């Protein structure tokens, strides 16, 4: 027997205060609805939090995301207009660098021409492929960040069709054993493959290739910005707008079952797919509940927070001018390491992503000390403290870095969920990043955001378009809530209120 309906206390309740949950909450509050956000932890922002970890006075670390290629490109965040709200997004002169060996590296400068020149024999091919996509980055973003159920208007124009065809052709090369084309040198191939490895999955693969083409093109379009003060600036801007439009937020409110949620006309879950199934246990159609519970977690990231007494002493000084470093070696070495991770084995030389935010934001360096953020790709749920693993990799490419370490904190993949319940086993993408899972995410239904219980929706990165600080999953879900539950078809304005 189903429970008797409860009177509505709120228009909307959003469970989780990550970027997607806040994007949904802001959109719904802007439409004039009464919105309540429930957050399990004591701090707000989910994957966009910046905190003092107690490692050194005045030093604050980004807990999950640090560099934001989509902050200037996301259609939701463009409409929300972070810069107009005082969020200073600093774009470093080099978006990312690939550390290939002890003496070799490749750099993706924000300036395309500079990148083309630096890649030598592969420069022209880079310009014709990645550079051509960068020239039409808006269309690439629409293709990548859509709901995978509708065609964005920009893709229906002649130029959009050409860009989509070019994207598809490159995807067919980079995502398959044909990935030797069009790049022919180790430096060019490794530079693109290093971005594909952000997907944390076997290489080559269609989903990692799509990731590489999107992020690499943005490296030359808007760049890969770093928010001044840390990623918390993005979450704080969303929270300020939510509160300005009457939204309420409660911390320390862990939702384990639907009974923990105040009655509302609509509830949006910024959680993993299995967590959503657990919250709505026995209230969903059996097939849907089983599909949500079976949604496969992806491979993992293990986090290391460092405090250094100076910049990382990279063998190649140009590497240090990038906002993000990919310490992965050659393309073959990265492919081997990612395959081992997918098989549940810890590689001897794992892929490591590094960022020193003070390169773009000098204010992050305090008293001669600076925070450094690093991830190592490891098997799901691995209990190994990654600190020594990361430092060993760094010391090879930046001799003497150990001597600069003032403090360090390692978070094994098995403990990542302690500071963000959604990062189960270190899965920072809330589900495996495969081409199938990016479309049928979390299930192959016509509406991936609507859950089977009346008025309940999923709005996390477990829905299209997937991982990243872009707010698009929350925005897509909120649009459906407005239409289905409240009969509102016109989207609210998201731009800042005039002063």
Coordinates of C-alpha atoms in Angstrom, one line a residue:
X1 CA 0.0 0.0 0.0
X2 CA 1.4 3.4 -1.0
X3 CA 1.7 6.1 1.7
X4 CA -0.9 8.7 1.8
X5 CA 0.0 12.0 0.0
X6 CA 1.5 14.7 2.3
X7 CA 0.5 18.4 2.0
X8 CA 3.1 20.4 0.1
X9 CA 5.3 22.5 2.3
X10 CA 7.5 23.7 -0.6
X11 CA 7.3 24.1 -4.3
X12 CA 10.7 22.5 -4.8
X13 CA 13.3 20.7 -2.7
X14 CA 16.8 20.1 -4.2
X15 CA 18.9 17.5 -2.5
X16 CA 22.6 18.3 -2.8
X17 CA 24.4 21.6 -3.3
X18 CA 26.9 20.7 -6.0
X19 CA 27.0 22.9 -9.2
X20 CA 24.1 21.0 -10.8
X21 CA 21.9 21.1 -7.7
X22 CA 22.6 24.8 -7.4
X23 CA 22.0 25.4 -11.1
X24 CA 18.6 23.7 -10.8
X25 CA 17.7 25.6 -7.6
X26 CA 18.7 29.0 -9.1
X27 CA 16.7 28.4 -12.3
X28 CA 13.6 27.4 -10.3
X29 CA 13.8 30.2 -7.8
X30 CA 14.2 32.7 -10.6
X31 CA 10.9 31.4 -12.0
X32 CA 9.3 32.5 -8.8
X33 CA 9.1 29.2 -7.0
X34 CA 9.8 28.5 -3.3
X35 CA 13.0 26.4 -3.3
X36 CA 14.7 24.6 -0.4
X37 CA 18.2 23.0 -0.8
X38 CA 19.3 20.2 1.6
X39 CA 23.0 19.5 1.9
X40 CA 24.4 16.5 3.8
X41 CA 27.8 18.1 4.7
X42 CA 28.5 21.2 6.8
X43 CA 29.7 23.2 3.8
X44 CA 28.1 24.1 0.5
X45 CA 29.2 23.7 -3.0
X46 CA 29.8 20.0 -3.5
X47 CA 32.6 19.6 -6.1
X48 CA 33.2 23.4 -6.2
X49 CA 34.4 23.9 -2.6
X50 CA 37.5 25.6 -1.4
X51 CA 38.6 25.1 2.2
X52 CA 41.4 25.6 4.7
X53 CA 42.6 22.1 5.4
X54 CA 44.8 23.2 8.2
X55 CA 48.0 22.4 6.3
X56 CA 49.5 25.9 6.5
X57 CA 48.2 29.3 7.7
X58 CA 46.1 31.1 5.1
X59 CA 46.4 28.3 2.5
X60 CA 43.1 27.1 1.0
X61 CA 42.7 24.1 -1.3
X62 CA 40.1 23.2 -3.8
X63 CA 38.5 19.9 -2.7
X64 CA 37.6 18.6 -6.1
X65 CA 37.5 20.9 -9.1
X66 CA 40.3 23.5 -9.5
X67 CA 40.4 24.5 -13.1
X68 CA 37.2 25.2 -15.1
X69 CA 37.3 24.8 -18.9
X70 CA 33.5 25.1 -19.0
X71 CA 33.0 28.1 -16.7
X72 CA 33.1 30.5 -19.7
X73 CA 31.6 28.1 -22.2
X74 CA 28.6 26.4 -20.5
X75 CA 25.3 27.8 -21.8
X76 CA 23.9 27.9 -18.3
X77 CA 26.9 29.7 -16.8
X78 CA 27.1 32.1 -19.8
X79 CA 23.5 33.2 -19.1
X80 CA 24.3 33.3 -15.3
X81 CA 27.3 35.5 -16.2
X82 CA 29.9 34.8 -13.5
X83 CA 32.2 37.7 -14.4
X84 CA 29.3 40.2 -14.0
X85 CA 28.8 38.8 -10.5
X86 CA 32.4 39.5 -9.5
X87 CA 33.8 36.0 -10.1
X88 CA 37.2 36.8 -11.6
X89 CA 38.1 33.9 -14.0
X90 CA 41.8 34.1 -14.8
X91 CA 42.9 32.4 -18.0
X92 CA 46.6 31.3 -17.9
X93 CA 48.7 31.9 -21.0
X94 CA 48.9 28.1 -21.4
X95 CA 45.8 26.0 -20.9
X96 CA 47.6 22.7 -20.2
X97 CA 50.9 21.0 -20.8
X98 CA 51.7 17.4 -21.4
X99 CA 54.8 16.1 -19.6
X100 CA 56.0 13.3 -21.9
X101 CA 59.4 12.4 -20.5
X102 CA 62.3 13.7 -18.5
X103 CA 63.4 16.1 -21.3
X104 CA 60.2 16.4 -23.5
X105 CA 56.9 18.2 -23.1
X106 CA 54.2 19.8 -25.2
X107 CA 52.2 22.9 -24.4
X108 CA 48.7 23.9 -25.5
X109 CA 48.9 27.6 -25.3
X110 CA 45.7 29.7 -25.2
X111 CA 47.0 31.2 -28.4
X112 CA 46.4 28.7 -31.2
X113 CA 49.1 30.1 -33.4
X114 CA 51.7 29.7 -30.7
X115 CA 50.6 26.1 -30.1
X116 CA 50.8 25.3 -33.8
X117 CA 54.3 26.7 -34.0
X118 CA 55.5 24.8 -30.9
X119 CA 54.2 21.5 -32.2
X120 CA 56.5 21.6 -35.3
X121 CA 55.6 19.0 -37.8
X122 CA 52.2 18.4 -36.1
X123 CA 51.4 22.1 -36.0
X124 CA 49.4 22.3 -39.2
X125 CA 47.4 19.1 -38.4
X126 CA 46.6 20.5 -34.9
X127 CA 45.4 23.8 -36.5
X128 CA 43.2 22.0 -39.0
X129 CA 41.6 19.7 -36.4
X130 CA 41.6 21.2 -32.9
X131 CA 42.0 24.7 -34.2
X132 CA 39.0 24.4 -36.6
X133 CA 36.8 23.2 -33.7
X134 CA 38.0 26.0 -31.5
X135 CA 36.9 28.5 -34.2
X136 CA 33.3 27.2 -33.7
X137 CA 33.6 26.3 -30.0
X138 CA 30.0 27.4 -29.3
X139 CA 28.7 24.7 -31.6
X140 CA 31.0 22.1 -30.1
X141 CA 29.8 23.0 -26.6
X142 CA 26.1 22.7 -27.8
X143 CA 26.9 19.3 -29.2
X144 CA 28.7 18.1 -26.1
X145 CA 26.6 19.7 -23.4
X146 CA 23.1 19.0 -24.7
X147 CA 20.6 16.7 -23.1
X148 CA 21.2 14.0 -25.8
X149 CA 17.5 14.0 -26.5
X150 CA 17.1 17.1 -28.6
X151 CA 19.1 19.0 -31.3
X152 CA 20.4 22.5 -30.3
X153 CA 19.4 25.1 -32.9
X154 CA 23.0 26.0 -33.6
X155 CA 23.5 22.5 -35.0
X156 CA 20.8 23.0 -37.6
X157 CA 22.6 25.9 -39.4
X158 CA 24.9 25.1 -42.3
X159 CA 27.9 26.0 -40.2
X160 CA 26.7 23.9 -37.4
X161 CA 26.3 20.9 -39.6
X162 CA 29.8 21.3 -40.9
X163 CA 31.2 21.6 -37.4
X164 CA 29.3 18.6 -36.2
X165 CA 30.6 16.6 -39.2
X166 CA 34.1 17.6 -38.5
X167 CA 33.7 16.7 -34.8
X168 CA 32.3 13.3 -35.8
X169 CA 35.1 12.6 -38.2
X170 CA 37.8 13.4 -35.6
X171 CA 35.9 11.4 -33.0
X172 CA 36.0 8.4 -35.4
X173 CA 39.7 8.7 -35.5
X174 CA 40.7 9.6 -32.0
X175 CA 38.2 7.2 -30.4
X176 CA 39.3 4.1 -32.3
X177 CA 42.5 2.2 -33.2
X178 CA 42.8 4.8 -36.1
X179 CA 43.9 7.4 -33.5
X180 CA 47.3 7.7 -35.2
X181 CA 45.6 10.3 -37.5
X182 CA 45.8 13.1 -38.1
X183 CA 48.7 13.8 -35.7
X184 CA 51.9 12.0 -36.5
X185 CA 54.5 13.0 -33.8
X186 CA 54.6 11.8 -30.3
X187 CA 54.3 15.3 -28.9
X188 CA 51.1 16.1 -30.8
X189 CA 49.5 12.7 -30.1
X190 CA 50.4 12.8 -26.4
X191 CA 49.1 16.4 -26.0
X192 CA 45.6 15.4 -27.2
X193 CA 45.6 12.0 -25.5
X194 CA 46.4 13.7 -22.2
X195 CA 43.1 15.6 -22.4
X196 CA 41.3 12.4 -23.3
X197 CA 42.6 10.9 -20.1
X198 CA 40.4 13.3 -18.1
X199 CA 37.6 10.8 -18.7
X200 CA 39.5 8.2 -16.6
X201 CA 38.8 5.3 -18.9
X202 CA 40.6 3.0 -21.4
X203 CA 42.3 4.7 -24.4
X204 CA 41.4 4.9 -27.2
X205 CA 37.7 5.3 -26.6
X206 CA 34.9 7.3 -28.1
X207 CA 33.9 9.1 -24.8
X208 CA 37.5 10.0 -23.9
X209 CA 38.0 11.2 -27.5
X210 CA 34.9 13.4 -27.2
X211 CA 36.2 14.8 -24.0
X212 CA 39.5 15.6 -25.6
X213 CA 38.0 17.4 -28.6
X214 CA 35.7 19.5 -26.4
X215 CA 38.4 20.5 -23.8
X216 CA 41.2 20.9 -26.3
X217 CA 39.1 23.2 -28.5
X218 CA 38.1 25.3 -25.4
X219 CA 41.8 25.5 -24.5
X220 CA 42.2 27.8 -27.5
X221 CA 38.7 29.5 -27.4
X222 CA 37.8 30.7 -23.9
X223 CA 40.8 29.0 -22.2
X224 CA 40.9 27.0 -19.1
X225 CA 40.2 29.6 -16.4
X226 CA 41.0 29.5 -12.7
X227 CA 38.6 31.3 -10.4
X228 CA 40.4 33.9 -8.2
X229 CA 40.2 32.6 -4.6
X230 CA 39.3 29.1 -5.6
X231 CA 36.4 27.1 -7.0
X232 CA 34.2 28.2 -4.1
X233 CA 33.7 31.5 -5.9
X234 CA 31.5 29.8 -8.4
X235 CA 29.4 28.0 -5.8
X236 CA 29.1 31.2 -3.7
X237 CA 27.8 33.2 -6.7
X238 CA 25.1 30.6 -7.3
X239 CA 24.2 30.6 -3.6
X240 CA 24.0 34.4 -3.4
X241 CA 21.6 34.5 -6.4
X242 CA 19.5 31.7 -4.9
X243 CA 19.1 33.5 -1.6
X244 CA 18.4 36.8 -3.4
X245 CA 15.4 35.1 -5.0
X246 CA 14.0 33.6 -1.7
X247 CA 15.8 30.2 -1.8
X248 CA 16.6 28.5 1.5
X249 CA 19.5 26.3 2.3
X250 CA 20.0 23.8 5.1
X251 CA 23.3 22.0 5.8
X252 CA 23.8 18.8 7.8
X253 CA 20.6 17.4 6.3
X254 CA 21.5 13.9 5.0
X255 CA 18.7 12.3 3.0
X256 CA 18.6 8.6 3.2
X257 CA 15.0 8.0 2.2
X258 CA 12.2 9.9 0.7
X259 CA 10.7 10.3 4.2
X260 CA 13.7 12.6 5.0
X261 CA 12.5 15.1 2.4
X262 CA 9.9 17.8 3.3
X263 CA 6.7 17.5 1.2
X264 CA 7.1 19.4 -2.1
X265 CA 5.5 19.5 -5.6
X266 CA 8.9 18.6 -7.1
X267 CA 12.1 17.1 -5.7
X268 CA 15.4 17.1 -7.6
X269 CA 18.3 14.8 -6.5
X270 CA 21.9 15.9 -7.1
X271 CA 23.1 12.5 -6.2
X272 CA 24.5 9.3 -7.8
X273 CA 22.0 7.1 -9.6
X274 CA 22.3 4.3 -7.0
X275 CA 21.7 6.8 -4.2
X276 CA 18.6 8.0 -6.0
X277 CA 17.4 4.4 -6.2
X278 CA 18.1 4.0 -2.5
X279 CA 16.2 7.1 -1.5
X280 CA 13.2 6.0 -3.6
X281 CA 13.4 2.3 -2.7
X282 CA 10.2 0.5 -3.5
X283 CA 8.6 3.6 -4.9
X284 CA 10.0 3.2 -8.4
X285 CA 9.0 0.8 -11.2
X286 CA 11.1 -2.3 -10.5
X287 CA 12.9 -2.2 -13.9
X288 CA 13.9 1.5 -13.4
X289 CA 15.1 0.9 -9.8
X290 CA 17.2 -2.0 -10.9
X291 CA 18.8 0.0 -13.7
X292 CA 19.6 2.9 -11.4
X293 CA 21.2 0.5 -8.9
X294 CA 23.3 -1.1 -11.6
X295 CA 24.5 2.1 -13.2
X296 CA 28.2 1.4 -13.3
X297 CA 30.7 3.5 -11.3
X298 CA 33.7 4.7 -13.2
X299 CA 37.4 4.3 -12.4
X300 CA 38.7 6.6 -9.7
X301 CA 40.8 9.6 -8.8
X302 CA 42.8 9.7 -5.6
X303 CA 43.5 13.3 -4.4
X304 CA 46.7 14.9 -3.0
X305 CA 46.8 18.4 -1.5
X306 CA 50.3 19.8 -1.2
X307 CA 51.7 23.0 0.3
X308 CA 54.9 24.0 -1.5
X309 CA 57.5 26.7 -0.6
X310 CA 57.9 27.6 -4.3
X311 CA 56.7 26.8 -7.8
X312 CA 57.1 23.3 -9.1
X313 CA 60.6 23.1 -10.6
X314 CA 59.6 21.5 -13.9
X315 CA 62.5 20.4 -16.1
X316 CA 60.9 22.3 -18.9
X317 CA 60.1 25.8 -17.6
X318 CA 57.3 26.3 -20.1
X319 CA 55.3 23.5 -18.4
X320 CA 55.1 25.7 -15.3
X321 CA 53.3 28.4 -17.2
X322 CA 50.2 26.2 -17.8
X323 CA 47.3 26.1 -15.5
X324 CA 47.1 22.3 -15.7
X325 CA 49.8 19.7 -16.1
X326 CA 49.2 16.2 -17.4
X327 CA 52.0 13.9 -16.0
X328 CA 51.4 10.9 -18.1
X329 CA 54.3 10.3 -20.4
X330 CA 53.7 9.2 -24.0
X331 CA 50.4 8.3 -25.5
X332 CA 51.3 4.6 -25.2
X333 CA 52.2 4.9 -21.6
X334 CA 48.9 6.7 -20.8
X335 CA 46.9 4.1 -22.6
X336 CA 48.7 1.3 -20.7
X337 CA 48.1 3.0 -17.3
X338 CA 44.5 3.7 -18.0
X339 CA 43.9 0.1 -19.2
X340 CA 45.5 -1.2 -16.0
X341 CA 43.3 1.0 -13.9
X342 CA 40.2 -0.2 -15.7
X343 CA 41.3 -3.8 -15.0
X344 CA 41.5 -3.0 -11.3
X345 CA 45.3 -3.0 -11.1
X346 CA 47.4 -0.1 -9.8
X347 CA 49.8 1.1 -12.5
X348 CA 53.4 1.7 -11.7
X349 CA 53.2 5.0 -13.5
X350 CA 49.6 6.3 -13.2
X351 CA 48.2 9.3 -14.9
X352 CA 48.6 12.3 -12.7
X353 CA 46.9 15.7 -13.1
X354 CA 48.4 18.7 -11.4
X355 CA 47.5 22.3 -10.9
X356 CA 49.2 25.2 -9.1
X357 CA 46.4 27.8 -9.0
X358 CA 48.9 30.5 -8.0
X359 CA 50.2 30.5 -11.6
X360 CA 47.0 32.3 -12.7
X361 CA 46.0 33.6 -9.3
X362 CA 48.9 34.9 -7.3
X363 CA 46.6 35.7 -4.4
X364 CA 46.5 31.9 -3.6
X365 CA 50.2 32.1 -2.5
X366 CA 50.4 33.3 1.1
X367 CA 53.6 33.9 3.0
X368 CA 55.8 32.4 0.4
X369 CA 53.6 29.2 0.4
X370 CA 51.3 27.9 -2.3
X371 CA 48.6 25.2 -2.6
X372 CA 49.1 22.5 -5.3
X373 CA 46.2 20.2 -6.3
X374 CA 46.8 16.8 -7.8
X375 CA 44.9 13.7 -8.8
X376 CA 46.2 10.2 -9.6
X377 CA 44.1 7.8 -11.6
X378 CA 43.6 4.6 -9.6
X379 CA 41.3 1.6 -9.5
X380 CA 37.8 2.2 -8.1
X381 CA 37.8 2.1 -4.3
X382 CA 41.5 1.7 -4.0
X383 CA 42.7 2.2 -0.4
X384 CA 46.2 3.4 -1.1
X385 CA 47.3 6.8 0.1
X386 CA 48.4 8.4 -3.2
X387 CA 50.8 11.0 -1.7
X388 CA 54.0 9.0 -2.3
X389 CA 52.8 7.9 -5.7
X390 CA 52.2 11.4 -6.8
X391 CA 55.4 12.8 -5.4
X392 CA 57.4 10.1 -7.1
X393 CA 55.9 10.9 -10.4
X394 CA 56.5 14.6 -9.9
X395 CA 60.1 14.2 -8.7
X396 CA 60.9 12.5 -12.0
X397 CA 59.6 15.4 -14.1
X398 CA 60.4 18.2 -11.6
X399 CA 63.6 17.2 -9.7
X400 CA 63.7 18.8 -6.3
X401 CA 60.0 19.2 -5.8
X402 CA 60.2 17.0 -2.7
X403 CA 62.4 19.6 -1.0
X404 CA 59.7 22.2 -1.5
X405 CA 57.0 20.2 0.3
X406 CA 55.9 21.9 3.5
X407 CA 52.8 19.8 4.1
X408 CA 50.8 17.1 2.3
X409 CA 47.4 15.4 2.6
X410 CA 46.5 12.3 0.6
X411 CA 42.9 11.1 0.2
X412 CA 42.6 7.5 -1.1
X413 CA 39.9 6.7 -3.6
X414 CA 38.2 4.7 -1.0
X415 CA 37.8 7.8 1.2
X416 CA 36.8 10.4 -1.4
X417 CA 33.2 10.1 -0.4
X418 CA 34.0 11.3 3.1
X419 CA 34.0 15.0 1.9
X420 CA 31.5 14.5 -1.0
X421 CA 29.0 11.6 -0.7
X422 CA 28.7 11.5 -4.4
X423 CA 32.3 10.5 -5.1
X424 CA 31.8 6.9 -4.3
X425 CA 35.0 4.9 -4.5
X426 CA 36.7 8.0 -6.0
X427 CA 34.4 8.1 -9.0
X428 CA 34.5 11.8 -9.7
X429 CA 32.3 11.5 -12.8
X430 CA 29.3 9.9 -11.0
X431 CA 29.4 7.0 -13.4
X432 CA 31.6 5.4 -16.0
X433 CA 32.4 7.7 -19.0
X434 CA 31.6 5.6 -22.0
X435 CA 29.8 6.6 -25.2
X436 CA 26.8 4.5 -24.2
X437 CA 26.7 5.8 -20.7
X438 CA 27.0 9.4 -21.8
X439 CA 23.7 8.9 -23.9
X440 CA 21.9 6.3 -21.8
X441 CA 22.8 8.2 -18.6
X442 CA 21.7 6.7 -16.2
X443 CA 19.1 4.8 -18.3
X444 CA 18.1 4.6 -21.9
X445 CA 14.8 6.4 -21.4
X446 CA 13.2 9.3 -23.3
X447 CA 13.6 11.5 -20.3
X448 CA 16.8 10.7 -18.3
X449 CA 16.0 13.3 -15.6
X450 CA 12.5 12.1 -14.6
X451 CA 12.4 9.4 -12.0
X452 CA 9.6 7.0 -11.8
X453 CA 8.0 8.5 -8.7
X454 CA 5.7 11.3 -9.2
X455 CA 7.5 14.7 -9.0
X456 CA 11.0 13.3 -8.5
X457 CA 13.9 14.1 -10.8
X458 CA 17.6 13.4 -11.0
X459 CA 19.7 16.4 -11.8
X460 CA 23.3 15.3 -11.1
X461 CA 26.3 14.4 -13.4
X462 CA 24.7 11.0 -13.5
X463 CA 22.4 12.5 -16.2
X464 CA 23.4 14.1 -19.5
X465 CA 25.7 15.8 -20.3
X466 CA 27.8 14.1 -17.6
X467 CA 30.7 15.3 -15.5
X468 CA 32.1 18.8 -15.3
X469 CA 31.4 22.1 -13.5
X470 CA 28.9 23.4 -16.1
X471 CA 25.5 23.3 -14.3
X472 CA 23.9 21.9 -17.4
X473 CA 22.4 18.7 -15.9
X474 CA 20.7 20.8 -13.3
X475 CA 19.5 23.3 -15.9
X476 CA 18.1 20.6 -18.2
X477 CA 16.3 19.0 -15.2
X478 CA 14.9 22.3 -14.0
X479 CA 13.5 23.1 -17.4
X480 CA 11.5 19.8 -17.3
X481 CA 10.3 20.5 -13.8
X482 CA 9.0 24.0 -14.8
X483 CA 7.1 22.5 -17.7
X484 CA 5.8 19.3 -16.2
X485 CA 5.0 20.3 -12.6
X486 CA 4.3 24.0 -12.9
X487 CA 3.2 24.6 -16.5
X488 CA 5.9 27.2 -17.1
X489 CA 7.4 27.0 -20.6
X490 CA 9.3 30.3 -20.7
X491 CA 12.7 30.0 -19.1
X492 CA 13.6 32.7 -16.5
X493 CA 16.3 35.2 -17.1
X494 CA 19.5 34.2 -15.3
X495 CA 21.5 37.4 -15.7
X496 CA 22.4 39.4 -12.6
X497 CA 19.8 41.8 -11.2
X498 CA 20.4 45.4 -12.1
X499 CA 21.9 47.4 -9.3

